[in-house]
Amino acid sequence: MFKESVTKVFALGGLGEVGKNMYCVMHENEIIIIDAGVTFPDDVIGVDYIIPDFTFLKKNERKIKALFITHGHEDHIGAIPFLLQNVNIPFIYAPNQAIGLIKRKLEERKIQYKNLFVYNEQSKIKFKHMMVEFFMTTHSIPDSHGICIHTPNGNIVTTGDFKFDLTPIGPMANIHKMAEIGKKGVTLLFSDSTNALNSGFSISESKVDEALSDIFKKHHGRIIIATFASNIYRLKHIVDTCKRNNRKIAIFGRSMNNNIEISIEGGYIKNKEIFITPEEANSMPDHKVCLLCTGSQGEPLAALSRIANGNHRQIKLKGNDTVIFSSSTIPGNAVSISRTINKLYLKGVKVYTNTSLSDVHTSGHASEEELKLMIRLIKPKYFMPVHGEYRMLKKHADIGIMCDIPKQNTFVLSNGDTLELKNGKIKIGEKIETGNSYVDGNKIGDINNVVMKERKAMSQDGIVIITIPLKNNKLISNPTVTTRGFVLVNDNMELLHDIENKTLNIIQNKNTSEFKSIIISELSDYIYNKTGRNPIILPVIMEIKNKNTSVN
């Protein structure tokens, strides 16, 4: 399929979307995979995750050399269990924190995999045609790295998720190594576009630390903090702030507990003795307690939502409580967050969100000026924005042009599009097979687009079930109509009788073998013209026999 001696670069996920990151570099008989993430469905019924389609990797399984992970967030590691169940991955290389998270993920799904290896900035991993090295970046989780892949046709750099923070909570990004890689020559850079639409610089994590410290000094009741469980540096300075203010921490939420445990095991969070049980928290003075919980996005089943609703079995709100939303609003979640905040205000508690008056959150992703700095340090000849919706990718490409990358050397691509590198030059190649796979429980691949379309139709327009009783292929009573989620039965009896009569007319004039398809076809048009809705129509043939009844 691909020409010899050409290096191919393509994405199986991460272009035109935030999440589901998976990028590949291929040279002759070698494929290197970078990240294997998930995204979470907004309006897809009955689906837990959306992951990349692994068809191409399965077909080219023998060429895969390794999977490299930039950092341990779900949109970069969440698809690993499903990838390992479907494709042979010889080795996985990841930084220390990510290794802990991956191991926990595989244990939960009872997947045995031994070839997990930790890399650091000094690591160099060599294959026949390619060599991989790493540079430290700053993000909201420890051990975040960018990756440089040396190929016969030029060097390729991917930043992973990053920001530039000159006063970080954790280690500084290795700006010197970035500049060193750039000085040696980079043919192609693909860079995180998540916050490309944000001007200026992102707020330093240390500013958030200051804001939290001020709130702790002002308030003497319990402090309840909701934040992303994956934001390890935020968790770290919440722990440090509690220690300075003589408060103990009770954790609420499974993902929060898992991340705290892994961070303690990896040495990123010290002071294990600061954590207490919910029962201990309830018996301590309010000014000695901090509750750390999930639910910053207003998720109905998360800890903070249940606390706000008053139905959490361990924690009840008090009038002198202070609640801090130390997080940003993920698009689509504004309504559910507002609903939770209103419930908290109704209970009389003080609420802090991230505003110009209170810096209780900052993003882990680079804003415009930081993106410019990365481009200036790496100095790529060609540029491909990644990890973002189309508008983010387009803006990031414009930023690249502002930083002296020729417009014809920037590529705003879609998943499956390919770039061909040869002798330091790049052109667009042929498209490869890609798409989405849906995960329902532990299963992938058995929920196709037809099923998804039907689920969406049922969720929006309901279902109409038409039962047709037959004996010896003859109708023995009128068809009956049952609906769910379509119309209010008592208010629409005339419509339902019309559907029954129309079905009766079809049955009397057609052969039994044609019933179902004709009923669906004719009733779909009739119902849409009457109601403007397209419910799923399900004809059920009930064959009445002398002793037994069978349904088709």
Coordinates of C-alpha atoms in Angstrom, one line a residue:
M1 CA 0.0 0.0 0.0
F2 CA 2.8 2.5 1.0
K3 CA 5.9 3.2 -1.1
E4 CA 9.2 1.9 0.2
S5 CA 11.5 4.4 2.0
V6 CA 8.6 6.9 2.6
T7 CA 7.8 7.8 6.2
K8 CA 4.1 8.1 6.8
V9 CA 2.4 10.1 9.6
F10 CA -1.3 9.8 10.4
A11 CA -3.9 10.0 13.1
L12 CA -6.4 7.4 14.1
G13 CA -7.9 9.8 16.6
G14 CA -7.4 13.3 17.9
L15 CA -8.0 15.4 14.8
G16 CA -11.3 17.4 14.7
E17 CA -12.0 16.4 18.3
V18 CA -10.7 16.9 21.8
G19 CA -9.8 13.4 23.0
K20 CA -9.3 9.9 21.5
N21 CA -5.6 10.7 20.8
M22 CA -3.8 8.2 18.7
Y23 CA -1.0 9.0 16.2
C24 CA 1.2 6.8 14.1
V25 CA 4.6 7.0 12.4
M26 CA 5.3 4.3 9.9
H27 CA 8.5 3.6 7.9
E28 CA 8.7 0.4 5.8
N29 CA 8.1 -2.5 8.2
E30 CA 7.9 -0.4 11.4
I31 CA 5.0 1.3 13.0
I32 CA 5.3 3.4 16.2
I33 CA 2.1 4.4 17.9
I34 CA 1.8 7.5 20.1
D35 CA -1.0 7.4 22.7
A36 CA -4.2 5.4 22.8
G37 CA -7.0 7.5 24.3
V38 CA -10.8 7.6 24.7
T39 CA -13.3 10.3 24.4
F40 CA -16.6 10.4 26.3
P41 CA -19.9 10.4 24.4
D42 CA -22.2 13.5 24.7
D43 CA -25.5 12.2 23.3
V44 CA -24.7 8.6 22.3
I45 CA -27.1 6.3 24.0
G46 CA -25.8 3.3 25.9
V47 CA -22.1 3.9 25.1
D48 CA -19.4 4.3 27.8
Y49 CA -16.5 5.4 25.6
I50 CA -15.6 6.2 22.0
I51 CA -12.2 4.9 20.9
P52 CA -10.2 4.8 17.7
D53 CA -11.0 2.2 15.0
F54 CA -8.1 -0.3 15.2
T55 CA -8.7 -2.0 11.8
F56 CA -5.6 -0.5 10.2
L57 CA -3.4 -1.6 13.1
K58 CA -4.8 -5.1 13.1
K59 CA -4.1 -5.5 9.4
N60 CA -0.5 -4.2 9.9
E61 CA 0.0 -5.9 13.3
R62 CA 3.4 -7.5 12.4
K63 CA 4.8 -4.0 11.7
I64 CA 4.0 -2.5 15.2
K65 CA 7.1 -2.0 17.3
A66 CA 5.8 -0.2 20.3
L67 CA 3.2 2.1 21.8
F68 CA 4.6 5.3 23.4
I69 CA 2.5 7.2 26.0
T70 CA 3.1 11.0 26.5
H71 CA 1.2 11.1 29.9
G72 CA -1.4 9.4 32.0
H73 CA -4.7 11.2 31.1
E74 CA -7.7 9.2 29.9
D75 CA -7.7 10.8 26.5
H76 CA -4.2 9.4 26.0
I77 CA -4.3 6.0 27.8
G78 CA -8.0 5.1 28.1
A79 CA -8.1 2.9 25.0
I80 CA -5.1 0.7 26.0
P81 CA -7.2 -2.2 27.5
F82 CA -9.3 -2.4 24.3
L83 CA -6.2 -2.1 22.1
L84 CA -4.4 -4.9 23.9
Q85 CA -7.5 -7.2 23.5
N86 CA -7.6 -6.7 19.8
V87 CA -4.0 -6.0 18.5
N88 CA -0.7 -7.4 19.5
I89 CA 1.4 -4.6 21.0
P90 CA 5.0 -5.9 21.6
F91 CA 5.9 -3.1 24.1
I92 CA 4.4 -0.1 25.9
Y93 CA 6.7 2.7 27.0
A94 CA 5.3 5.3 29.3
P95 CA 6.5 7.7 32.1
N96 CA 6.3 6.6 35.7
Q97 CA 2.9 8.1 36.7
A98 CA 1.3 6.8 33.5
I99 CA 2.6 3.3 34.2
G100 CA 0.9 3.3 37.5
L101 CA -2.4 4.4 36.0
I102 CA -2.1 1.8 33.1
K103 CA -1.4 -1.0 35.5
R104 CA -4.4 -0.2 37.6
K105 CA -6.6 0.0 34.5
L106 CA -5.4 -3.4 33.3
E107 CA -5.9 -5.0 36.7
E108 CA -9.5 -3.8 36.9
R109 CA -10.2 -5.5 33.5
K110 CA -8.1 -8.6 34.4
I111 CA -5.8 -8.1 31.5
Q112 CA -2.3 -9.7 31.8
Y113 CA 0.4 -7.7 30.1
K114 CA 4.0 -7.8 31.1
N115 CA 5.8 -5.6 28.6
L116 CA 5.3 -2.2 30.3
F117 CA 8.5 -0.1 30.5
V118 CA 9.2 3.2 32.2
Y119 CA 11.0 5.9 30.2
N120 CA 12.5 9.2 31.3
E121 CA 14.3 12.1 29.6
Q122 CA 17.5 10.2 29.3
S123 CA 15.9 7.2 27.6
K124 CA 16.6 6.5 23.9
I125 CA 14.7 3.6 22.3
K126 CA 16.1 2.3 19.0
F127 CA 14.5 0.3 16.2
K128 CA 15.9 -0.7 12.8
H129 CA 14.8 2.5 11.1
M130 CA 13.7 4.8 13.9
M131 CA 14.9 6.1 17.2
V132 CA 12.8 7.7 19.9
E133 CA 13.8 10.2 22.6
F134 CA 11.9 12.4 25.1
F135 CA 11.7 15.8 26.7
M136 CA 9.8 16.9 29.8
T137 CA 6.8 19.2 29.5
T138 CA 4.5 20.8 32.0
H139 CA 0.9 19.7 32.2
S140 CA -1.6 19.1 35.0
I141 CA -0.3 15.6 35.6
P142 CA 3.3 14.6 36.6
D143 CA 5.7 13.0 34.1
S144 CA 4.3 14.6 31.0
H145 CA 6.6 14.4 28.0
G146 CA 7.0 15.3 24.4
I147 CA 8.5 12.8 22.0
C148 CA 11.0 13.1 19.2
I149 CA 11.1 10.4 16.6
H150 CA 14.2 10.2 14.4
T151 CA 13.3 8.7 11.0
P152 CA 15.4 8.3 7.8
N153 CA 13.3 11.1 6.2
G154 CA 13.6 13.7 9.0
N155 CA 12.8 14.2 12.7
I156 CA 9.2 14.3 13.9
V157 CA 8.2 15.9 17.2
T158 CA 4.9 15.6 19.1
T159 CA 4.4 17.8 22.1
G160 CA 1.8 15.7 23.9
D161 CA -0.4 18.0 26.1
F162 CA 1.6 20.9 27.5
K163 CA 1.8 24.4 28.8
F164 CA 4.7 26.7 29.8
D165 CA 4.6 27.5 33.5
L166 CA 7.6 29.4 34.9
T167 CA 6.5 28.9 38.5
P168 CA 5.0 25.4 38.4
I169 CA 4.1 23.2 41.3
G170 CA 6.1 20.3 39.8
P171 CA 9.3 20.3 37.8
M172 CA 10.0 22.8 35.0
A173 CA 9.6 21.9 31.4
N174 CA 12.9 21.2 29.8
I175 CA 13.0 24.2 27.5
H176 CA 16.7 23.7 26.9
K177 CA 16.2 20.2 25.5
M178 CA 13.4 21.5 23.3
A179 CA 15.7 24.2 21.9
E180 CA 18.5 21.6 21.4
I181 CA 16.1 19.3 19.4
G182 CA 15.0 22.3 17.4
K183 CA 18.6 23.3 16.7
K184 CA 19.4 19.8 15.3
G185 CA 16.5 20.2 12.8
V186 CA 12.8 19.2 13.0
T187 CA 11.0 18.3 9.8
L188 CA 7.5 18.0 11.3
L189 CA 5.9 19.2 14.5
F190 CA 2.5 18.1 15.7
S191 CA 1.4 20.1 18.7
D192 CA -1.5 20.3 21.2
S193 CA -4.3 22.7 20.0
T194 CA -6.8 22.4 22.9
N195 CA -6.4 26.0 24.0
A196 CA -5.4 27.6 20.7
L197 CA -8.4 29.9 20.8
N198 CA -7.2 31.4 24.2
S199 CA -5.1 34.5 23.8
G200 CA -2.1 35.3 26.0
F201 CA -0.5 33.0 28.6
S202 CA -2.3 30.5 30.8
I203 CA -2.3 31.2 34.6
S204 CA 0.5 29.6 36.5
E205 CA -0.5 26.8 38.8
S206 CA 1.2 28.6 41.7
K207 CA -1.4 31.4 41.3
V208 CA -4.1 28.8 42.0
D209 CA -2.1 27.7 45.0
E210 CA -2.2 31.3 46.3
A211 CA -5.9 31.6 45.7
L212 CA -6.7 28.4 47.5
S213 CA -4.4 29.4 50.4
D214 CA -6.4 32.7 50.7
I215 CA -9.7 30.9 50.8
F216 CA -8.4 28.5 53.5
K217 CA -7.3 31.4 55.7
K218 CA -10.7 33.2 55.4
H219 CA -13.1 30.3 56.1
H220 CA -13.3 28.3 59.3
G221 CA -16.0 25.8 58.4
R222 CA -15.5 22.7 56.4
I223 CA -14.0 23.3 52.9
I224 CA -15.3 21.1 50.1
I225 CA -13.2 21.0 46.9
A226 CA -14.4 19.6 43.6
T227 CA -11.7 19.2 40.9
F228 CA -10.7 16.8 38.2
A229 CA -9.4 13.6 39.7
S230 CA -6.7 13.4 36.9
N231 CA -5.2 16.8 37.8
I232 CA -2.5 15.4 40.0
Y233 CA -0.7 18.7 40.6
R234 CA -3.9 20.3 41.8
L235 CA -4.4 17.4 44.2
K236 CA -0.8 17.8 45.4
H237 CA -1.2 21.5 46.3
I238 CA -4.6 20.9 47.9
V239 CA -2.8 18.4 50.1
D240 CA 0.1 20.9 50.8
T241 CA -2.5 23.6 51.6
C242 CA -4.4 21.4 54.0
K243 CA -1.1 20.5 55.7
R244 CA -0.2 24.1 56.2
N245 CA -3.7 24.9 57.6
N246 CA -3.9 21.8 59.9
R247 CA -6.8 20.2 58.0
K248 CA -7.3 16.5 57.3
I249 CA -8.7 15.3 54.0
A250 CA -11.5 12.9 53.4
I251 CA -11.8 11.6 49.8
F252 CA -15.1 11.0 47.9
G253 CA -15.3 9.4 44.5
R254 CA -13.7 6.2 43.1
S255 CA -11.6 7.9 40.5
M256 CA -10.3 10.5 43.0
N257 CA -9.4 7.7 45.4
N258 CA -7.5 5.8 42.7
N259 CA -5.5 8.8 41.6
I260 CA -4.6 9.7 45.1
E261 CA -3.4 6.1 45.8
I262 CA -1.3 6.0 42.6
S263 CA 0.2 9.4 43.3
I264 CA 1.2 8.3 46.8
E265 CA 2.7 5.1 45.5
G266 CA 4.7 7.1 42.9
G267 CA 5.9 9.6 45.5
Y268 CA 4.1 12.6 43.9
I269 CA 1.9 13.2 46.9
K270 CA 3.5 12.9 50.4
N271 CA 1.9 13.1 53.8
K272 CA -0.2 9.9 53.6
E273 CA -1.2 10.5 57.2
I274 CA -3.3 13.6 56.2
F275 CA -6.0 11.3 54.7
I276 CA -8.9 10.2 56.9
T277 CA -12.2 8.3 56.5
P278 CA -15.6 10.0 56.0
E279 CA -16.6 8.8 59.4
E280 CA -13.5 10.4 61.0
A281 CA -14.3 13.6 59.1
N282 CA -17.8 13.7 60.6
S283 CA -16.4 13.5 64.1
M284 CA -13.8 16.2 63.8
P285 CA -14.2 20.0 64.2
D286 CA -15.2 21.7 61.0
H287 CA -12.1 23.9 60.8
K288 CA -10.0 20.7 60.8
V289 CA -11.7 19.1 57.7
C290 CA -11.4 19.3 54.0
L291 CA -13.6 17.1 51.7
L292 CA -12.0 16.4 48.3
C293 CA -14.5 15.0 45.8
T294 CA -15.5 14.3 42.2
G295 CA -18.4 16.2 40.6
S296 CA -16.8 19.4 39.3
Q297 CA -18.8 19.0 36.1
G298 CA -22.2 18.5 37.8
E299 CA -22.3 14.8 37.0
P300 CA -25.5 13.5 38.5
L301 CA -24.0 10.5 40.3
A302 CA -20.7 12.1 41.4
A303 CA -20.1 12.9 45.0
L304 CA -20.6 16.7 44.9
S305 CA -24.0 16.4 43.1
R306 CA -25.2 13.9 45.7
I307 CA -24.0 16.1 48.5
A308 CA -25.8 19.1 46.9
N309 CA -29.0 17.0 46.5
G310 CA -28.8 16.0 50.1
N311 CA -28.8 12.3 49.4
H312 CA -25.1 11.5 50.1
R313 CA -25.2 8.8 52.7
Q314 CA -22.1 10.0 54.5
I315 CA -22.0 13.8 54.1
K316 CA -24.7 16.4 54.9
L317 CA -24.1 20.1 54.1
K318 CA -23.8 22.7 56.9
G319 CA -24.4 26.4 56.7
N320 CA -20.8 27.3 57.3
D321 CA -19.4 25.0 54.6
T322 CA -17.4 26.5 51.7
V323 CA -17.4 24.8 48.3
I324 CA -14.7 25.4 45.7
F325 CA -15.0 24.4 42.1
S326 CA -11.3 24.1 41.2
S327 CA -12.0 23.2 37.5
S328 CA -13.0 24.7 34.2
T329 CA -16.3 24.0 32.5
I330 CA -16.1 21.3 29.8
P331 CA -18.3 22.3 26.8
G332 CA -21.8 20.9 27.2
N333 CA -21.6 20.7 31.0
A334 CA -22.6 24.4 31.9
V335 CA -26.2 23.6 32.6
S336 CA -25.5 20.7 35.0
I337 CA -22.8 22.7 36.8
S338 CA -25.2 25.7 37.2
R339 CA -27.8 23.3 38.6
T340 CA -25.4 22.0 41.2
I341 CA -24.2 25.5 42.2
N342 CA -27.8 26.7 42.6
K343 CA -28.6 23.8 44.9
L344 CA -25.5 24.6 47.0
Y345 CA -26.6 28.3 47.3
L346 CA -30.0 27.2 48.3
K347 CA -28.4 25.2 51.2
G348 CA -26.7 28.5 52.3
V349 CA -23.1 27.5 51.6
K350 CA -20.4 29.8 50.2
V351 CA -19.4 28.8 46.6
Y352 CA -16.2 29.7 44.7
T353 CA -15.8 29.2 41.0
N354 CA -13.0 30.2 38.7
T355 CA -13.5 33.9 37.8
S356 CA -11.5 37.1 37.3
L357 CA -11.8 37.6 41.1
S358 CA -10.8 34.1 42.1
D359 CA -8.1 32.1 40.3
V360 CA -9.1 28.7 41.7
H361 CA -8.3 26.9 38.4
T362 CA -5.9 27.0 35.5
S363 CA -5.7 24.9 32.4
G364 CA -3.0 22.4 31.7
H365 CA -3.0 23.3 28.1
A366 CA -1.0 26.1 26.3
S367 CA -2.7 29.3 25.3
E368 CA -1.7 31.2 22.1
E369 CA 1.6 32.8 23.4
E370 CA 2.8 29.4 24.8
L371 CA 2.0 27.7 21.4
K372 CA 4.1 30.4 19.7
L373 CA 7.0 29.7 22.1
M374 CA 6.9 25.9 21.4
I375 CA 7.0 26.6 17.7
R376 CA 9.9 29.0 18.1
L377 CA 11.8 26.5 20.2
I378 CA 11.3 23.5 17.9
K379 CA 11.6 25.5 14.7
P380 CA 9.8 22.9 12.4
K381 CA 9.9 23.0 8.7
Y382 CA 6.4 21.6 8.5
F383 CA 3.6 21.9 11.1
M384 CA 0.4 19.8 11.8
P385 CA -1.8 20.9 14.7
V386 CA -3.4 18.0 16.6
H387 CA -5.7 17.4 19.5
G388 CA -8.5 19.8 18.9
E389 CA -11.7 20.6 17.1
Y390 CA -11.4 21.9 13.6
R391 CA -11.6 25.6 14.7
M392 CA -8.8 24.9 17.2
L393 CA -6.6 23.2 14.6
K394 CA -7.2 26.1 12.1
K395 CA -6.3 28.7 14.7
H396 CA -3.2 26.8 15.6
A397 CA -2.2 26.6 12.0
D398 CA -2.6 30.4 11.7
I399 CA -0.4 30.8 14.8
G400 CA 2.2 28.7 13.0
I401 CA 2.0 31.0 10.0
M402 CA 2.5 34.0 12.3
C403 CA 5.7 32.2 13.5
D404 CA 7.1 32.1 10.0
I405 CA 6.0 28.6 8.9
P406 CA 4.9 29.0 5.3
K407 CA 1.2 28.5 4.8
Q408 CA 1.8 25.6 2.3
N409 CA 3.8 23.9 5.0
T410 CA 0.9 23.7 7.5
F411 CA -1.6 20.9 7.4
V412 CA -5.1 20.9 9.0
L413 CA -6.0 17.3 8.6
S414 CA -8.7 14.8 9.6
N415 CA -8.3 11.3 11.1
G416 CA -7.1 8.9 8.5
D417 CA -5.4 11.6 6.3
T418 CA -1.7 10.9 5.8
L419 CA 1.5 12.8 5.3
E420 CA 4.4 11.4 3.4
L421 CA 7.9 12.4 4.4
K422 CA 10.8 11.8 2.0
N423 CA 14.2 13.4 2.0
G424 CA 13.0 16.2 4.3
K425 CA 10.0 17.1 2.2
I426 CA 6.3 16.4 3.0
K427 CA 3.2 16.0 0.8
I428 CA -0.3 14.7 1.5
G429 CA -0.6 11.0 0.8
E430 CA -3.5 8.6 0.4
K431 CA -6.2 8.2 3.1
I432 CA -6.3 5.2 5.3
E433 CA -9.2 3.4 6.9
T434 CA -10.3 4.9 10.2
G435 CA -13.4 5.8 12.3
N436 CA -14.9 5.4 15.7
S437 CA -15.4 2.3 17.8
Y438 CA -18.0 2.3 20.5
V439 CA -17.5 0.7 23.9
D440 CA -20.5 -0.6 25.8
G441 CA -19.3 -2.3 29.0
N442 CA -16.3 -4.4 28.0
K443 CA -17.4 -4.9 24.4
I444 CA -16.3 -3.0 21.3
G445 CA -17.1 -3.2 17.7
D446 CA -20.6 -4.8 18.0
I447 CA -22.4 -1.4 18.1
N448 CA -22.5 -0.2 14.5
N449 CA -23.8 3.0 13.0
V450 CA -27.2 1.5 12.3
V451 CA -27.6 0.5 16.0
M452 CA -26.4 4.0 17.1
K453 CA -28.9 5.6 14.7
E454 CA -31.7 3.5 16.1
R455 CA -30.8 4.2 19.7
K456 CA -30.8 8.0 18.9
A457 CA -34.2 7.7 17.2
M458 CA -35.7 5.9 20.1
S459 CA -34.3 8.4 22.6
Q460 CA -35.7 11.4 20.6
D461 CA -38.9 10.0 18.9
G462 CA -39.7 6.8 20.8
I463 CA -40.9 3.5 19.6
V464 CA -44.2 2.2 18.1
I465 CA -44.9 -1.6 18.5
I466 CA -47.6 -3.1 16.4
T467 CA -48.8 -6.5 17.4
I468 CA -50.5 -8.6 14.6
P469 CA -52.2 -11.8 15.8
L470 CA -52.4 -14.5 13.0
K471 CA -53.7 -18.0 12.9
N472 CA -52.9 -20.1 9.8
N473 CA -51.7 -16.8 8.2
K474 CA -55.1 -15.1 8.7
L475 CA -55.8 -12.2 11.0
I476 CA -57.9 -13.3 14.0
S477 CA -58.3 -9.8 15.6
N478 CA -57.4 -6.2 14.9
P479 CA -53.7 -5.1 15.3
T480 CA -52.9 -3.4 18.5
V481 CA -50.5 -0.4 18.9
T482 CA -48.3 0.1 21.9
T483 CA -45.9 3.1 22.2
R484 CA -43.1 4.1 24.5
G485 CA -41.7 7.7 24.4
F486 CA -43.7 8.6 21.3
V487 CA -46.9 10.4 22.3
L488 CA -49.2 10.6 25.4
V489 CA -51.6 7.7 24.8
N490 CA -54.7 9.4 26.4
D491 CA -54.3 12.6 24.4
N492 CA -53.7 10.8 21.1
M493 CA -56.2 7.9 20.9
E494 CA -57.5 9.0 17.5
L495 CA -53.9 8.9 16.0
L496 CA -53.3 5.4 17.5
H497 CA -56.7 4.1 16.1
D498 CA -55.7 5.6 12.7
I499 CA -52.4 3.7 12.9
E500 CA -54.3 0.4 13.7
N501 CA -56.7 0.9 10.8
K502 CA -53.9 1.7 8.4
T503 CA -52.1 -1.4 9.5
L504 CA -55.3 -3.4 9.0
N505 CA -55.6 -2.2 5.5
I506 CA -52.1 -3.2 4.6
I507 CA -52.6 -6.7 6.1
Q508 CA -55.8 -7.2 4.1
N509 CA -54.2 -6.3 0.8
K510 CA -50.7 -7.9 1.1
N511 CA -49.0 -11.3 1.5
T512 CA -47.8 -12.2 5.0
S513 CA -44.2 -12.2 3.8
E514 CA -44.5 -8.5 2.9
F515 CA -46.2 -7.3 6.1
K516 CA -43.2 -6.0 8.0
S517 CA -41.4 -4.0 5.4
I518 CA -44.6 -2.4 4.0
I519 CA -46.0 -1.6 7.4
I520 CA -42.7 0.2 8.4
S521 CA -42.5 2.0 5.0
E522 CA -46.1 3.3 4.9
L523 CA -46.5 4.0 8.5
S524 CA -43.2 5.9 8.7
D525 CA -44.4 8.4 6.1
Y526 CA -47.9 8.6 7.7
I527 CA -46.6 9.2 11.2
Y528 CA -44.1 11.8 10.2
N529 CA -46.8 13.7 8.2
K530 CA -49.1 13.6 11.2
T531 CA -46.6 14.3 14.0
G532 CA -43.3 15.4 12.5
R533 CA -41.6 12.6 14.4
N534 CA -39.7 9.4 13.3
P535 CA -40.2 6.7 15.9
I536 CA -38.8 3.3 15.5
I537 CA -41.7 1.1 14.1
L538 CA -41.6 -2.5 15.2
P539 CA -44.2 -4.9 13.7
V540 CA -44.6 -8.1 15.7
I541 CA -46.3 -11.0 14.0
M542 CA -47.9 -13.2 16.7
E543 CA -48.8 -16.6 15.3
I544 CA -51.6 -18.4 17.3
K545 CA -51.4 -22.2 17.2
N546 CA -53.6 -24.7 18.8
K547 CA -51.5 -25.1 21.9
N548 CA -48.5 -22.8 21.5
T549 CA -48.0 -19.2 20.6
S550 CA -44.9 -18.0 18.7
V551 CA -43.8 -14.5 18.0
N552 CA -41.7 -13.3 15.0

